[in-house]
XYZ file of C-alpha atoms in Angstrom:
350
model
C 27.747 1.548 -11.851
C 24.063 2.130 -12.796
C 21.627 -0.429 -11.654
C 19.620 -2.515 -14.028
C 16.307 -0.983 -13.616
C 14.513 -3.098 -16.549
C 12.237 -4.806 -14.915
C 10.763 -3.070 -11.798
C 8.782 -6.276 -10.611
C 11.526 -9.096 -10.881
C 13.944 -6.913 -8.951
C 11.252 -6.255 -6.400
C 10.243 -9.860 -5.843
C 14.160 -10.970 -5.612
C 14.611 -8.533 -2.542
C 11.320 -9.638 -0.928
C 12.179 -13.314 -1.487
C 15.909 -12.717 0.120
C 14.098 -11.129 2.964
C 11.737 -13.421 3.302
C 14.738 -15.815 3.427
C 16.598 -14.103 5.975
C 13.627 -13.565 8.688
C 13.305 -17.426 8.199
C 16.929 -18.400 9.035
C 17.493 -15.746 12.214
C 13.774 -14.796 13.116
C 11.431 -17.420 13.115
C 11.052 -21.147 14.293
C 12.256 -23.758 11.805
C 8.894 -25.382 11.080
C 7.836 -22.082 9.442
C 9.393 -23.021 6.218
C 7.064 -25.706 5.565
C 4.194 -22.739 6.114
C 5.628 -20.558 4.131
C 6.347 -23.528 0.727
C 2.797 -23.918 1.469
C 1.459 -20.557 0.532
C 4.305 -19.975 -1.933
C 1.829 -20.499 -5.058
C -1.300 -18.514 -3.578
C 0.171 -15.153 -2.144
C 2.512 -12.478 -3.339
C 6.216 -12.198 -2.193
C 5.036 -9.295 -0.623
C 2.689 -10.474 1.037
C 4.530 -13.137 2.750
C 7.106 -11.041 3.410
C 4.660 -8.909 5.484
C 3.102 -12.191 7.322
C 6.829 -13.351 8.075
C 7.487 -9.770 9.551
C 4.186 -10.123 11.786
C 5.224 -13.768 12.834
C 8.418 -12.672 13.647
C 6.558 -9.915 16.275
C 4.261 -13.276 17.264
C 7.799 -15.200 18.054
C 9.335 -12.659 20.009
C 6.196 -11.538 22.164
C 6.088 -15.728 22.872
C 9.865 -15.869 23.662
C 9.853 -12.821 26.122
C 6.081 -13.197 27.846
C 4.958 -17.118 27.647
C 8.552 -18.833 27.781
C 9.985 -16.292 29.690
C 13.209 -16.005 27.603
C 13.764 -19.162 28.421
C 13.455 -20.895 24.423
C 15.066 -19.090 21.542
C 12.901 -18.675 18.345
C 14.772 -21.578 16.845
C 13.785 -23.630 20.084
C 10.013 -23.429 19.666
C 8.700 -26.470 18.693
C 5.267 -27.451 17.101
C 4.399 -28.788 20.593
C 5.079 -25.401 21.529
C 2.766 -23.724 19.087
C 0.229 -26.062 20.007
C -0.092 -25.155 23.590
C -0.351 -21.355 23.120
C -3.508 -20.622 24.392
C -6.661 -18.279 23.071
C -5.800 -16.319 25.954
C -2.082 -16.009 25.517
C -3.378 -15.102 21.913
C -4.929 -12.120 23.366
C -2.505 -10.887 25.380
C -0.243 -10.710 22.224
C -2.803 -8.198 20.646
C -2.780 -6.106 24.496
C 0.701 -6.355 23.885
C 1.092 -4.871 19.958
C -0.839 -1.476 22.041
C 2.766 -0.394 22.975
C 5.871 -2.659 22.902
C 9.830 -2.596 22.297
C 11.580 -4.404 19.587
C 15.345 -3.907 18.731
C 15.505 -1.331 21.019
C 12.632 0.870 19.579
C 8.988 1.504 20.647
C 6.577 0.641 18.897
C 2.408 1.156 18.974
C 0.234 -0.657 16.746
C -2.992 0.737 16.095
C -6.779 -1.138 15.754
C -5.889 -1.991 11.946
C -2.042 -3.098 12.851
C -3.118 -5.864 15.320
C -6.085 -7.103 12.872
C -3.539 -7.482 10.354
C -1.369 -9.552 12.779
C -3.830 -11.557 14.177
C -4.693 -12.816 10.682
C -1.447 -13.812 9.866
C -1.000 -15.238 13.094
C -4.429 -17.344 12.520
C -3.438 -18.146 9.223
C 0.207 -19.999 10.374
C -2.256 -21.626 13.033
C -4.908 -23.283 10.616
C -2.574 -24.385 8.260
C -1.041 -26.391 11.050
C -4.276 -27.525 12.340
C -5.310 -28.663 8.622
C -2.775 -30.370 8.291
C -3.028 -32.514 11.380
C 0.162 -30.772 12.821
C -1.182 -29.418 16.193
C -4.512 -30.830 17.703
C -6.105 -27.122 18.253
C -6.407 -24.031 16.679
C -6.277 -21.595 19.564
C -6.009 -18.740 17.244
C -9.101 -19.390 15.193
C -11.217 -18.555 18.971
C -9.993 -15.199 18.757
C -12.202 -11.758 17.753
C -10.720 -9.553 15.868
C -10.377 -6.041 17.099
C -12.844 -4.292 16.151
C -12.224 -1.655 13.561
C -13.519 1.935 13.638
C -14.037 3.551 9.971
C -11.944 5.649 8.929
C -12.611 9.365 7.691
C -11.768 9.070 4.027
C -9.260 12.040 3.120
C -9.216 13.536 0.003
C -8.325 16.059 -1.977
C -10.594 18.708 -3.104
C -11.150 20.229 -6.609
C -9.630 23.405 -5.771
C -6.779 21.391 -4.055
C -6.402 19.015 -7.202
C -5.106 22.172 -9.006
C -3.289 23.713 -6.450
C -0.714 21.204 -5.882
C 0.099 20.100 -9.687
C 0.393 24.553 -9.909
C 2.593 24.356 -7.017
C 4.845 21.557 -8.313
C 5.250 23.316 -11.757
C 6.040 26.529 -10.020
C 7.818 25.634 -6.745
C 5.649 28.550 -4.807
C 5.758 28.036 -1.735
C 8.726 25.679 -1.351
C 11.888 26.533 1.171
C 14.738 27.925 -0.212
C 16.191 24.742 0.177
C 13.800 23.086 -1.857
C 13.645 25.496 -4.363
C 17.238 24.736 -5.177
C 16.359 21.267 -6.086
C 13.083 22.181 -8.367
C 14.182 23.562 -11.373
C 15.530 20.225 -11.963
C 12.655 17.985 -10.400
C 9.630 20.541 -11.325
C 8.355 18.528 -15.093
C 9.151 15.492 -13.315
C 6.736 16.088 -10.200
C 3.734 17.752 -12.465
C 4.013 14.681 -14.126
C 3.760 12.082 -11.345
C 1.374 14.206 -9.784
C -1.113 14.916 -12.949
C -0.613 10.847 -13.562
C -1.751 9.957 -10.160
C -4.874 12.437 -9.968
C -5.900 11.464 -13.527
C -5.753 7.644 -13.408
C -5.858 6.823 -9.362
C -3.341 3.810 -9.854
C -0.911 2.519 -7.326
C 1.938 4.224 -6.401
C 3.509 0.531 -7.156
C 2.186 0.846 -10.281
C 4.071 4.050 -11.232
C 7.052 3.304 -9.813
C 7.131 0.161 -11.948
C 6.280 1.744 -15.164
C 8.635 1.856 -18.196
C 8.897 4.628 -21.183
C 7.597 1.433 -23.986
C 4.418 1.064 -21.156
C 2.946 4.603 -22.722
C 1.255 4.541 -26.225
C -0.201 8.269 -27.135
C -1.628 6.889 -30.535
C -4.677 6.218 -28.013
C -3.968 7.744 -24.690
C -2.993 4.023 -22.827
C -0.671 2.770 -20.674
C 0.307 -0.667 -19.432
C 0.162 -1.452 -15.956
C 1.332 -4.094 -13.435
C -1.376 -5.040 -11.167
C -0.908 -6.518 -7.638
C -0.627 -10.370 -8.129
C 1.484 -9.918 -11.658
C -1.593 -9.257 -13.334
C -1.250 -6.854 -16.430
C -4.283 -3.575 -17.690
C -4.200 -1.877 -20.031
C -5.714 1.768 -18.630
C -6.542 5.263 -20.337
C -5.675 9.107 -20.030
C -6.897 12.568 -20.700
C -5.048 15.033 -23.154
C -4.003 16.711 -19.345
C -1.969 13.729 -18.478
C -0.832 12.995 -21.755
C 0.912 16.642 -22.388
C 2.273 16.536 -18.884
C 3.931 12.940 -19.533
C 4.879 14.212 -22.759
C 6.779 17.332 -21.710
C 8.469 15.427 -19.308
C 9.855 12.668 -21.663
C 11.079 15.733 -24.020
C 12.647 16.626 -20.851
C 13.720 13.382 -20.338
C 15.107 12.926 -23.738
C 16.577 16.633 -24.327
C 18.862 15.270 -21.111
C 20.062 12.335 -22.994
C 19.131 9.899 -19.450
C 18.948 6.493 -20.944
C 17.450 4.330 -18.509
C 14.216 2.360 -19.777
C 12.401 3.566 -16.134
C 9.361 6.246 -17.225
C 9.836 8.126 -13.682
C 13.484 8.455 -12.551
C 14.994 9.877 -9.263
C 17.936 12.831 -9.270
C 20.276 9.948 -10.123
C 18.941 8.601 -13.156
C 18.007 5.562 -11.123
C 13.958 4.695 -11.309
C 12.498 6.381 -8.804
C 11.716 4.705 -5.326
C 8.571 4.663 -3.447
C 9.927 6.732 -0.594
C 11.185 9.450 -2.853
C 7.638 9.373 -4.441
C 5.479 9.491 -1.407
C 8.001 12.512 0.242
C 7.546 14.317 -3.020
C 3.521 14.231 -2.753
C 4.024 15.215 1.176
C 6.205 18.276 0.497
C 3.892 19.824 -2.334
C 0.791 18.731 -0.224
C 2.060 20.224 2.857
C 1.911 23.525 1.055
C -2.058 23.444 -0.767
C -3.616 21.622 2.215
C -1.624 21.819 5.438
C -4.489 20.053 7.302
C -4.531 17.033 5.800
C -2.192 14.073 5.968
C -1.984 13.335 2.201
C -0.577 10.467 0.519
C -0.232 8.878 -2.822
C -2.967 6.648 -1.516
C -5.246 9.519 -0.889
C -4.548 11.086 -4.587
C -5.987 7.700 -5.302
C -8.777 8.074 -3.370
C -9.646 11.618 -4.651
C -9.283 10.149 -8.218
C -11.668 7.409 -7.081
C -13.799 9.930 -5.569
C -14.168 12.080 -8.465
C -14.653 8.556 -10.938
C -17.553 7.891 -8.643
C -19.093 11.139 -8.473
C -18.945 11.136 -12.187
C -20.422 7.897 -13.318
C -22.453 6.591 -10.242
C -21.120 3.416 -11.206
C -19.210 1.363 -8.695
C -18.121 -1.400 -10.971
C -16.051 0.842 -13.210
C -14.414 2.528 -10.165
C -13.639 -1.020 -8.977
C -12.250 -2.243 -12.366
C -10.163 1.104 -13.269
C -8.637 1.373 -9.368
C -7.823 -2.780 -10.117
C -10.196 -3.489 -6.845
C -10.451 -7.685 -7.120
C -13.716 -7.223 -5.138
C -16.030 -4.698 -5.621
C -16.904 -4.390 -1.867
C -13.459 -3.055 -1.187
C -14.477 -0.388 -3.366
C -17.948 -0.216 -1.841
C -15.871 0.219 1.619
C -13.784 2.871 0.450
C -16.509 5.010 -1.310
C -19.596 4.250 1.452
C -19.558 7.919 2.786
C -20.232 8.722 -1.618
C -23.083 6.135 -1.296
C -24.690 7.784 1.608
C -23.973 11.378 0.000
C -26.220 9.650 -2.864
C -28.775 8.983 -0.029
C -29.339 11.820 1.322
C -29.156 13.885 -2.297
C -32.501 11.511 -3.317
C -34.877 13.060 -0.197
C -37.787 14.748 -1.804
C -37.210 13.774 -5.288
C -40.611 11.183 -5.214
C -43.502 13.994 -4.813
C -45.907 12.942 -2.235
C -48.210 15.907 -2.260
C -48.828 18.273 -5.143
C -46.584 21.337 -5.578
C -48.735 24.371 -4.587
C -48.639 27.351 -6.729
């Protein structure tokens, strides 16, 4: 039986709420629920679902290294909370460096414990706010501090190479090439959507067939928080999206999902991001590319282009322009550097 695939977001937001659910009830310490009603109306599902999977690390490290194994999750108490230390606090980030969980290893890396600390220190001031515990141990700790990261991108020459290679399957393993006739104006199309627009691989995943309009080149987009754009496209995109829904529609697949797997299903984010791996893999071996970093090269390109950080921020769907500052600093300094000896400060000699 086929799956209703309607409405990408609802279904999404179900299975993140019945996770979030289930990590409550066997994971975490009963007077989390009140935390988590709390933040209900100002964060994502997703979102909490990623602080409840961090607290549920914070629980366990606290069970096995402060209590000794001697209180179950369920058995730690506000009282409890309130007594962990700055210090046992900072131990927990020592211990993210390499630890064992369900029977697998695990290493966390400068970003990974940053991320945990903040949901950590955002269970503890809640409590503290709210008059709960008399301390907020957590609030005394420094974050770890966070080396910048080389921004990876795709090059001009490598923008071409890999929507070529997923129209012609050079390059794949025999094995692959067995699945590409079928797959190959279904790839060129993710691939020339993602390079020539920069959204979120979220955001394509989520998108319907009624979400494109070619009268004007647009499509409707799902923005993190709910929020709804409305965003633009070259002819390029616009005859690879079309030859795929001919494709699409030649086939007879009735499913109102734009981008759908071998299945007919809609396509999943895993099947997306191994499908940008294998053909990137092939143009640009070197490089760990994602569909995060096709965004980035879009961005990249949009920046280069205009000079103008505010459009990059509004077309990517950056809230805060200083993310987009962040991401694009090594283009601002490129800027820099590109300005030396523009202002004359001696005559030109003849």
């Amino acid at each position: 039986m086929k799956k209703n695939t309607s409405n990408y977001y609802v279904q999404r937001n179900n299975q993140n709420l019945e996770a979030i659910d289930k990590l409550l009830e066997e994971k975490l310490p009963s007077f989390c629920y009140d935390y988590f009603l709390a933040i209900d109306s100002q964060t994502s599902t997703l979102t909490r679902l990623n602080y409840a999977h961090d607290l549920k690390i914070f629980f366990y490290f606290l069970q096995e290294k402060k209590f000794r194994k001697s209180k179950t999750f369920n058995e730690i108490t506000l009282v409890d909370l309130e007594a962990v230390t700055s210090t046992d606090i900072e131990y927990f980030l020592s211990y993210l460096s390499h630890y064992t969980y369900d029977g697998k290893e695990h290493v966390c890396n400068e970003r990974a414990k940053a991320r945990k600390l903040s949901s950590v220190r955002a269970m503890f001031k809640y409590f503290f706010n709210k008059d709960l515990i008399s301390v907020d141990n957590a609030a005394k700790v420094h974050t770890p501090k966070l080396h910048d990261k080389p921004i990876i991108r795709l090059d001009t020459s490598e923008v071409f190479d890999i929507i070529e290679t997923a129209e012609s399957g050079q390059g794949l393993s025999p094995h692959q090439k067995a699945y590409h006739e079928k797959t190959k104006v279904r790839d060129g199309a993710i691939l020339t959507l993602f390079l020539g627009t920069g959204i979120r691989i979220s955001e394509l995943v989520g998108l319907n067939n009624n979400d494109i309009n070619f009268k004007d080149n647009s499509f409707i987009v799902t923005r993190k928080g709910g929020g709804k754009s409305i965003l633009y496209f070259d002819d390029i995109v616009a005859e690879a999206l079309k030859r795929y829904m001919d494709y699409k529609e030649f086939n007879q697949l009735v499913s109102p999902a734009l981008f759908l797997s071998k299945d007919t299903n809609r396509i999943t984010v895993r099947a997306v991001e191994n499908l940008v791996q294998k053909y990137a893999k092939i143009v640009s071996p070197l490089k760990k590319i994602s569909p995060h970093k096709l965004r980035s090269t879009y961005g990249t390109s949009l920046y280069r282009a205009t000079g103008d950080i505010y459009i990059v921020a509004d077309v990517l769907g950056h809230k805060d322009v200083n993310t987009t500052r962040k991401h694009y600093a090594a283009i601002s300094d490129e800027n820099r550097r590109n300005v030396v000896g523009k202002v004359k400060l001696k005559p030109t000699e003849d």
